[in-house]
Coordinates of C-alpha atoms and ligand atoms in Angstrom, one line a residue:
X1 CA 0.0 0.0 0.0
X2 CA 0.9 3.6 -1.0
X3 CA 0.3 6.7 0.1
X4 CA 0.0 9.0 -2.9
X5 CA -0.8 12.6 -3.5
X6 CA -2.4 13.8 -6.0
X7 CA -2.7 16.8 -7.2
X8 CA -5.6 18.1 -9.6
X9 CA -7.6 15.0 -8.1
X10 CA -10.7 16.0 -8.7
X11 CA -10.4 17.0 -12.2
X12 CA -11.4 14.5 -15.3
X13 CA -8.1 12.6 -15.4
X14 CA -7.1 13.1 -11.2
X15 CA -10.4 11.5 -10.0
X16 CA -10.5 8.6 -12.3
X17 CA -6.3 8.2 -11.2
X18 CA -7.9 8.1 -7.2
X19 CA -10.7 5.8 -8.2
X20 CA -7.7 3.3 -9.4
X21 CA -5.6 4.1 -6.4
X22 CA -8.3 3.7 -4.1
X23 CA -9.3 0.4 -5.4
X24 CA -6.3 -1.4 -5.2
X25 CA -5.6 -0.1 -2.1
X26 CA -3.9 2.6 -1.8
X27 CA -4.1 5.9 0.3
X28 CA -4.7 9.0 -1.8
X29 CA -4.9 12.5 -0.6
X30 CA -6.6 14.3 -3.2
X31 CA -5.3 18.2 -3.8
X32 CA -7.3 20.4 -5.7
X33 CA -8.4 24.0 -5.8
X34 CA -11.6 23.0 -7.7
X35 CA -10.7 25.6 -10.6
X36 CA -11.6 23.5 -13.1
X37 CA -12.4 20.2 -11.0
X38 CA -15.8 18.9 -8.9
X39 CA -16.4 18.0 -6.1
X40 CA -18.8 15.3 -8.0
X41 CA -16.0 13.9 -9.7
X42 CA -14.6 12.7 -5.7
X43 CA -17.9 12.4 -4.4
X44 CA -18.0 8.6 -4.0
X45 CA -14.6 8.6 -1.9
X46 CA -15.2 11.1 0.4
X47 CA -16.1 9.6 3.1
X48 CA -13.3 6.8 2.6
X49 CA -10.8 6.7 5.8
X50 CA -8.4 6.2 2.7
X51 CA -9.1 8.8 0.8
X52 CA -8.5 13.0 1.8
X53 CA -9.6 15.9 0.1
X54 CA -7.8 19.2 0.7
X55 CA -9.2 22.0 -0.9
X56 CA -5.7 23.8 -1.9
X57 CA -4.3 25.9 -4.7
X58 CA -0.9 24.1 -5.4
X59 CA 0.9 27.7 -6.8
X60 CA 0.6 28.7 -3.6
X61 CA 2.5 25.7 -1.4
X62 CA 1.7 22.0 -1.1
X63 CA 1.9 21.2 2.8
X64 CA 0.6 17.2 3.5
X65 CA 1.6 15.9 7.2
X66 CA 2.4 12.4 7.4
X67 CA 4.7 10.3 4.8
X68 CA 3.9 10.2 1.4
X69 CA 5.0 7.5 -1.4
X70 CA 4.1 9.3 -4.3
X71 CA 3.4 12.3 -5.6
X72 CA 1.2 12.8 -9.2
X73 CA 1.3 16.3 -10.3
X74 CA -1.9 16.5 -12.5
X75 CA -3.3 19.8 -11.3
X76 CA -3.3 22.1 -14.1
X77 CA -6.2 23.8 -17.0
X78 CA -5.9 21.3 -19.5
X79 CA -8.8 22.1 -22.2
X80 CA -7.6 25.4 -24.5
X81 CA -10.7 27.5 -23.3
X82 CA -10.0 26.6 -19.3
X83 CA -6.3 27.4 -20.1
X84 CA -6.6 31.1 -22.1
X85 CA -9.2 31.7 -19.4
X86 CA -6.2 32.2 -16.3
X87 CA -3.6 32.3 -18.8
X88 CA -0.9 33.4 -15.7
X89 CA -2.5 30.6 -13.5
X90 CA -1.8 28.4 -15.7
X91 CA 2.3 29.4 -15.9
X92 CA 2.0 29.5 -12.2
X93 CA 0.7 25.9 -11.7
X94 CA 3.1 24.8 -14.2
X95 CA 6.3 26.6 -12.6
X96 CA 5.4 27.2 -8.7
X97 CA 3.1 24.5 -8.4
X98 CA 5.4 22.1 -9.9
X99 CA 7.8 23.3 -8.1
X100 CA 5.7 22.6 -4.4
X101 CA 4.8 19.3 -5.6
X102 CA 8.7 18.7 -6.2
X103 CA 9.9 19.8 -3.3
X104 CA 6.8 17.6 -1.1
X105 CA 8.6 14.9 -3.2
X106 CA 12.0 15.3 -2.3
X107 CA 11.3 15.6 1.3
X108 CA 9.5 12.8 1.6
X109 CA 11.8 11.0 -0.7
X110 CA 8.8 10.2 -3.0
X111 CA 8.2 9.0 -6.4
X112 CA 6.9 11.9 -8.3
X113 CA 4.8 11.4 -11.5
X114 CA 4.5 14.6 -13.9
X115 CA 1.6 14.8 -16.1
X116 CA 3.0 16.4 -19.2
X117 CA 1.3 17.2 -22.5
X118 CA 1.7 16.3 -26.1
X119 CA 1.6 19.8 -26.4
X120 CA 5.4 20.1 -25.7
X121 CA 5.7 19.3 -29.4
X122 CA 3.5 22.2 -30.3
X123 CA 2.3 22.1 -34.1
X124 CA 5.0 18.9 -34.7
X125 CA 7.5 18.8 -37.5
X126 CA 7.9 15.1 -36.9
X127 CA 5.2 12.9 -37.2
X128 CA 4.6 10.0 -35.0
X129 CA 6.0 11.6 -32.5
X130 CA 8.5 10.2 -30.8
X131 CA 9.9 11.7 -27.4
X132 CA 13.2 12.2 -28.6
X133 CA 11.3 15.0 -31.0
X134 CA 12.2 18.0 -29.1
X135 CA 8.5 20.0 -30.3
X136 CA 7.9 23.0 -32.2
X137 CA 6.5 25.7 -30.1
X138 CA 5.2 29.0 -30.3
X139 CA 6.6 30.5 -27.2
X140 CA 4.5 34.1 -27.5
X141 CA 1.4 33.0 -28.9
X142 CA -1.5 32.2 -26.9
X143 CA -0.9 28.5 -26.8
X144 CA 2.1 29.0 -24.9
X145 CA 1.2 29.7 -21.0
X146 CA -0.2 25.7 -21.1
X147 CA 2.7 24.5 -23.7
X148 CA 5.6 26.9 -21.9
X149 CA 4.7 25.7 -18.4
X150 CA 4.8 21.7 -19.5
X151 CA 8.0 22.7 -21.2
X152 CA 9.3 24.3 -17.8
X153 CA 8.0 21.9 -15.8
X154 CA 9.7 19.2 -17.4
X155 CA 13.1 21.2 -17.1
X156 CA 12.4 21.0 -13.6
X157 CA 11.7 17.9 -12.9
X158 CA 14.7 17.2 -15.1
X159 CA 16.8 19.1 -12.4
X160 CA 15.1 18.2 -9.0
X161 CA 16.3 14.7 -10.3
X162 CA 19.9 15.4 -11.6
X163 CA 20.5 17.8 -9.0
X164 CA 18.6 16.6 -5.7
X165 CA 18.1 13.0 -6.6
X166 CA 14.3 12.8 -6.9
X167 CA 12.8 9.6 -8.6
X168 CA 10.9 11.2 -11.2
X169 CA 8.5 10.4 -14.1
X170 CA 7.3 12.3 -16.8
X171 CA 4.8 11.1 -19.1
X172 CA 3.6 13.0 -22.4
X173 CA -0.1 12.9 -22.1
X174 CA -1.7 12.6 -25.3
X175 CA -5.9 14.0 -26.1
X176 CA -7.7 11.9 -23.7
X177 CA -11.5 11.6 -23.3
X178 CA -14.3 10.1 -21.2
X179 CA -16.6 9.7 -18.4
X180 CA -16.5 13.1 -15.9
X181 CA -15.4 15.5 -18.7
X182 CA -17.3 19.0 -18.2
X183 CA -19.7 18.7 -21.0
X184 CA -19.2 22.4 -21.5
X185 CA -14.9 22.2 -20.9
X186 CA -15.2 23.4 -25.2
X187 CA -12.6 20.2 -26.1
X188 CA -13.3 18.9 -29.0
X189 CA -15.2 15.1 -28.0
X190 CA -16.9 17.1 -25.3
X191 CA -18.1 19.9 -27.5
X192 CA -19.4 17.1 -30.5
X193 CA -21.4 15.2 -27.8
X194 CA -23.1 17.6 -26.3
X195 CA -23.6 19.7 -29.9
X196 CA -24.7 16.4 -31.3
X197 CA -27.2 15.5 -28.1
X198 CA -28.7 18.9 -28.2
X199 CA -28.9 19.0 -32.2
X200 CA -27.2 22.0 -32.8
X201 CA -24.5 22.3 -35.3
X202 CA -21.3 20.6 -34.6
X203 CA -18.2 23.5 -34.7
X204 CA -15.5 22.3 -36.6
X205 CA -12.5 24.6 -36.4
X206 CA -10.8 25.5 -39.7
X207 CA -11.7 22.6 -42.2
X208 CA -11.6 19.5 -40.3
X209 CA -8.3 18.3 -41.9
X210 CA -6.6 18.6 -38.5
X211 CA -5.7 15.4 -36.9
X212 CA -6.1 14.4 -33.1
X213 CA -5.7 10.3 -31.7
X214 CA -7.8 9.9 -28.9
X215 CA -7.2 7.4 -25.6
X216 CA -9.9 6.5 -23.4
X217 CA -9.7 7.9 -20.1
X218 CA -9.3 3.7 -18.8
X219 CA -6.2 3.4 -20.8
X220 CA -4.8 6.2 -20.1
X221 CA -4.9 6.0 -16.1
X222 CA -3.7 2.4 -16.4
X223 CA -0.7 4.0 -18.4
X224 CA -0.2 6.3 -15.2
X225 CA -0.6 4.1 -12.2
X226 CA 2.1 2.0 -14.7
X227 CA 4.6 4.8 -14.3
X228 CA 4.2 5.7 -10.8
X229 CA 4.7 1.8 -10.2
X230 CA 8.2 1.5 -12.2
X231 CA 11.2 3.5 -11.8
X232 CA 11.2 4.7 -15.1
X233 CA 12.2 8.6 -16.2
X234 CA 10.5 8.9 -19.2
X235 CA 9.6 11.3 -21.0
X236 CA 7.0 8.4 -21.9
X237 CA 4.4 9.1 -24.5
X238 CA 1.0 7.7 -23.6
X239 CA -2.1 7.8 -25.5
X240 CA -3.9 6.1 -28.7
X241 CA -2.2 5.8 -32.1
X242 CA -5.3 5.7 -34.1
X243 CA -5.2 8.6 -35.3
X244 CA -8.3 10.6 -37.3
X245 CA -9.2 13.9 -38.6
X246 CA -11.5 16.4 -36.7
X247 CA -14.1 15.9 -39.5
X248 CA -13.8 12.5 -39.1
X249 CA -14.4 12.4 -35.5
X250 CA -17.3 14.7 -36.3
X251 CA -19.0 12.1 -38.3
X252 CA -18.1 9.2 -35.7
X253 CA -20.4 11.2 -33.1
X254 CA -23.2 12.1 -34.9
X255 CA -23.5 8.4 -36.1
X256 CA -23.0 6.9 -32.6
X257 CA -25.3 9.9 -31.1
X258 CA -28.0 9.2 -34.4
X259 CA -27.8 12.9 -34.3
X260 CA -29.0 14.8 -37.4
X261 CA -26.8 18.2 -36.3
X262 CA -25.1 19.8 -39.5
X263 CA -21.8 20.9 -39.3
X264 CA -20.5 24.3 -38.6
X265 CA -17.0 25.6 -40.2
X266 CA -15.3 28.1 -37.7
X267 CA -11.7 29.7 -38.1
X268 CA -9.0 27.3 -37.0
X269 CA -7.4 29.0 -33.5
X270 CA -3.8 30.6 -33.7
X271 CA -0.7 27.9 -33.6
X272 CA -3.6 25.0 -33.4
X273 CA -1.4 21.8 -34.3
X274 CA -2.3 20.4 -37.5
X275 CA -1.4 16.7 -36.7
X276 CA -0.8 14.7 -33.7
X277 CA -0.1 11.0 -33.0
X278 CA 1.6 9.5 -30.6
X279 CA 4.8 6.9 -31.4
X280 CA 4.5 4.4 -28.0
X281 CA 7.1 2.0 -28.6
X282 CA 8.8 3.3 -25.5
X283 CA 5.3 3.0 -23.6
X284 CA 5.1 -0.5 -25.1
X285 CA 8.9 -1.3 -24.3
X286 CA 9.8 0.1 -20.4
X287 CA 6.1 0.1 -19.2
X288 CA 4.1 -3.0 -21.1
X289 CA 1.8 -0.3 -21.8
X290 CA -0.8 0.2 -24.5
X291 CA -4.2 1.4 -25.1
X292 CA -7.2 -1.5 -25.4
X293 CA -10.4 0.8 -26.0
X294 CA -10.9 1.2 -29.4
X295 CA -12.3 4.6 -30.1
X296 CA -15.9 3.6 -30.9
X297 CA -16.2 1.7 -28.1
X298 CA -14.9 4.8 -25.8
X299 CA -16.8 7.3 -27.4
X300 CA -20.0 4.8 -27.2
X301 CA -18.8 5.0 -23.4
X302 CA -18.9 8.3 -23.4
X303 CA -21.8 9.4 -24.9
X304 CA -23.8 7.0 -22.6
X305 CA -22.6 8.7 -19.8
X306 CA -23.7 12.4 -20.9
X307 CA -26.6 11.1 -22.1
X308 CA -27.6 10.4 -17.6
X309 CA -26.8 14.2 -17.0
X310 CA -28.8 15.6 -20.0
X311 CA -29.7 18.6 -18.0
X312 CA -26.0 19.7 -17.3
X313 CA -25.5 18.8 -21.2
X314 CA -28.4 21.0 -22.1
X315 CA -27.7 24.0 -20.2
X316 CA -26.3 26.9 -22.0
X317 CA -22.2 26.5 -22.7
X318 CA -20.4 29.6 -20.7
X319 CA -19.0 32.4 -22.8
X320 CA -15.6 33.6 -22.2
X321 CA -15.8 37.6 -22.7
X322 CA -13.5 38.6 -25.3
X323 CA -12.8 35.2 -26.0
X324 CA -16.1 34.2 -28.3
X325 CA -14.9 32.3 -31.6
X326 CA -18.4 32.4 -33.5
X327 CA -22.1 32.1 -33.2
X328 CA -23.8 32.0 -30.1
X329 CA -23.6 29.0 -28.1
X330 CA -20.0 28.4 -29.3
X331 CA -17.7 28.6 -26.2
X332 CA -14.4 30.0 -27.0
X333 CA -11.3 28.0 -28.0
X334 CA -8.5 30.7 -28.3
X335 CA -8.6 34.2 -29.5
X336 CA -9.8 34.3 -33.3
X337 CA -11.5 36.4 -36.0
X338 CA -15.0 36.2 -35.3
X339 CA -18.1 34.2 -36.8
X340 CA -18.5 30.8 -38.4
X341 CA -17.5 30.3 -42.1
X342 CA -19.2 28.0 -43.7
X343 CA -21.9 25.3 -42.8
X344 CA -22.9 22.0 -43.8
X345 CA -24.8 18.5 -43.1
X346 CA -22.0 16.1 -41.7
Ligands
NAD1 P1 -9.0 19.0 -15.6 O1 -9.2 20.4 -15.9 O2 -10.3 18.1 -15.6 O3 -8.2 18.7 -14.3 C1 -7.2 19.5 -13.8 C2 -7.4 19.6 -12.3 O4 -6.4 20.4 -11.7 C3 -8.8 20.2 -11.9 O5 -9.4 19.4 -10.9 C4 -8.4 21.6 -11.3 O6 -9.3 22.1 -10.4 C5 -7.0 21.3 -10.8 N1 -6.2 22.5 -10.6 C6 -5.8 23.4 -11.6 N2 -5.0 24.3 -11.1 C7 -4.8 24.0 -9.8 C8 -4.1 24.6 -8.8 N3 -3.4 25.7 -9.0 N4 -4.1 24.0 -7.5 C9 -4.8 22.9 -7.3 N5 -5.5 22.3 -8.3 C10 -5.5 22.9 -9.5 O7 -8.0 18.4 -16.8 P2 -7.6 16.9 -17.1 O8 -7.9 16.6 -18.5 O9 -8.0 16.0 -16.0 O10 -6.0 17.1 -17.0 C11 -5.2 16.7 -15.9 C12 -3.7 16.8 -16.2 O11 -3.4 16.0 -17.3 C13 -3.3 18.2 -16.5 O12 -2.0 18.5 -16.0 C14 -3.2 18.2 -18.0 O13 -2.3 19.2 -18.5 C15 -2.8 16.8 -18.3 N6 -3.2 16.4 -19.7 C16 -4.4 16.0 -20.0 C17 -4.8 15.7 -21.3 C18 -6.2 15.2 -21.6 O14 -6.4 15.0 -22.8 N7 -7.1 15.1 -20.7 C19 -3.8 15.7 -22.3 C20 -2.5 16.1 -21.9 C21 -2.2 16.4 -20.6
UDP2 N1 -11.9 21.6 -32.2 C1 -13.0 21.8 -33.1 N2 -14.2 22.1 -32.6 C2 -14.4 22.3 -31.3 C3 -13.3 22.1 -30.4 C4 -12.1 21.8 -30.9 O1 -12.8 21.6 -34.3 O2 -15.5 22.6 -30.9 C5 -10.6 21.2 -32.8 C6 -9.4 22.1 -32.3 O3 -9.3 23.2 -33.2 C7 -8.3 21.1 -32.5 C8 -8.9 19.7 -32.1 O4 -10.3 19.9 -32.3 O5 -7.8 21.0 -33.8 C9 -8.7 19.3 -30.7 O6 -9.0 20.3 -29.9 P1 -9.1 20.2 -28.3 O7 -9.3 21.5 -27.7 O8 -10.0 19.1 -27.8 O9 -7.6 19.7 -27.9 P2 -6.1 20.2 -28.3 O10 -6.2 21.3 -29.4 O11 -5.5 20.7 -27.1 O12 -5.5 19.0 -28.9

């Protein structure tokens, strides 16, 4: 039994990450400042003796008494509307609050797991990518307070273990989806669900062409609870090879959904990568790692579950003021001319 920390726990990705912890029997005290988290995600474990909530903004310190195993530093705005919304929280989770979740580690001589990002690639020059690809990033445009702060914090990590000798991990997380995703968070699986359950148009950004590969939220915190187990460095990627086009997984939802929305064409956002696939040979090869949901089968999962909180899925998406990429009901994405482009039946 561990006793593991984990910050960001009651976000999409954090609480499913406790929910395995818990289960096999670990201890897990779940930090989170509830930014861009719910309390419904933890809502099952809190009245666990195992399980802790402490309602904390990690930027700001990361004090847990008692020994801790492991630390998982997860807590960060992940979807590109959360992040352009607290564009300096998010450099400060990524710097200060990786640095707290560091230093928790080092003193209690800890393993300490870093959520990373594919994002550290940027719009990727190389394609699988592999995580000897060093990225291509924008470092001024607005992509870059979520993309910058991975970056940093995987320097840092990089140095807390050269320098102070913490057993770190840093895993590359690639676009994940499932159960417990805000069905108003404006990614794109969570934005075609709900558009597709409410019949409205489906917003496609730029032309569609844009590629994404998708890993169900099960694989993906197997992948995790894999690499806070070994003793491996990484970078490791993690995520689902099968890759597809925006369009594409456009068409996949309104068939599963038996939706007849039309699609809506809107201007792409700045620096938004135009491909994106994962190479996990080195997932495969240190951790025995790979994905086993095929993508039909998660977004089937998926849709199921927003289809039990219809009213949250039907209420009205939230703006972001000066943020708004098109018509209304279209929550904002990054800042881009304004208005859709072109429409069409998917
Ligand atoms: P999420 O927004 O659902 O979860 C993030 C959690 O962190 C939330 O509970 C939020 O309240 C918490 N948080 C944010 N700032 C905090 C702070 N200063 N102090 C304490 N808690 C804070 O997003 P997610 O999809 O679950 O992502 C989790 C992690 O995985 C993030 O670090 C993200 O960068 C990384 N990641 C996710 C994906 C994906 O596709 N889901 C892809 C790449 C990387
Ligand atoms: N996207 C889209 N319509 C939406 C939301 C996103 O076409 O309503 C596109 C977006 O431009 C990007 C891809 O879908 O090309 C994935 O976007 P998401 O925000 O989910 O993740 P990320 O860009 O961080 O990979």
């Amino acid at each position: 039994m561990k006793r593991v920390v984990v910050t960001g726990g009651a976000g999409f990705l954090g609480s499913h990450l406790c929910d395995a912890l818990i289960q096999r029997g670990d201890a897990v005290v779940c930090a989170d400042d509830l930014s861009t988290g719910r309390l419904d995600n933890i809502d099952h474990l809190l009245d666990l003796p195992a399980f802790t909530f402490a309602h904390m903004d990690v930027s700001e310190g990361l004090e847990v008494s008692g020994p801790v195993d492991v630390v998982a530093h997860l807590a960060s705005p992940a979807s590109p509307p959360d992040y352009h919304r607290s564009p300096l929280g998010t450099l400060a989770v990524g710097s200060r609050g990786t640095e707290h979740a560091l230093r928790l580690a080092a003193r209690e001589q800890a393993r300490f797991l870093l959520a990373s990002t594919s994002e550290v690639y940027g719009d990727p020059a190389v394609h699988p990518q592999r995580e000897d690809y060093w990225g291509n990033v924008n470092p001024i445009g607005p992509r870059s307070v979520y993309d910058e702060a991975k970056r940093f914090a995987e320097a840092l990590t990089m140095a807390y273990r050269r320098s102070v000798g913490v057993d770190t991990g840093v895993v590359r997380i690639f676009n994940t989806y499932g159960p417990r995703m805000r069905p108003h968070d404006g990614r794109v699986v969570t934005s075609f669900i709900t558009q597709a359950l409410n019949g409205d148009p489906l917003t496609i950004y730029g032309d569609g062409s844009q590629t994404r590969s998708f890993c169900y939220v099960d694989d993906l915190v197997r992948g995790l609870v894999a690499m806070i187990d070994s003793d491996e460095p990484g970078p490791v990627n993690l995520g689902n090879p099968h890759e597809r086009t925006v369009s594409e997984l456009a068409a996949a939802v309104v068939a599963l959904t038996g939706s007849s929305s039309p699609v809506e064409h809107h201007p792409l956002p700045v620096d938004d990568p135009t491909r994106r696939r994962p190479d996990i040979g080195k997932a495969r090869a240190v951790l025995g790692w790979q994905p086993r949901v095929d993508t039909e089968e998660g977004l089937r999962r998926t849709v199921d579950w927003f289809r039990t909180r219809m009213d949250e899925v039907a209420a009205a998406a939230p703006m972001v003021a000066g943020e708004q990429v098109g018509g209304a009901g279209v929550p904002a994405a990054s800042p881009v001319a304004a208005g859709p482009v072109a429409v069409g039946r998917s």
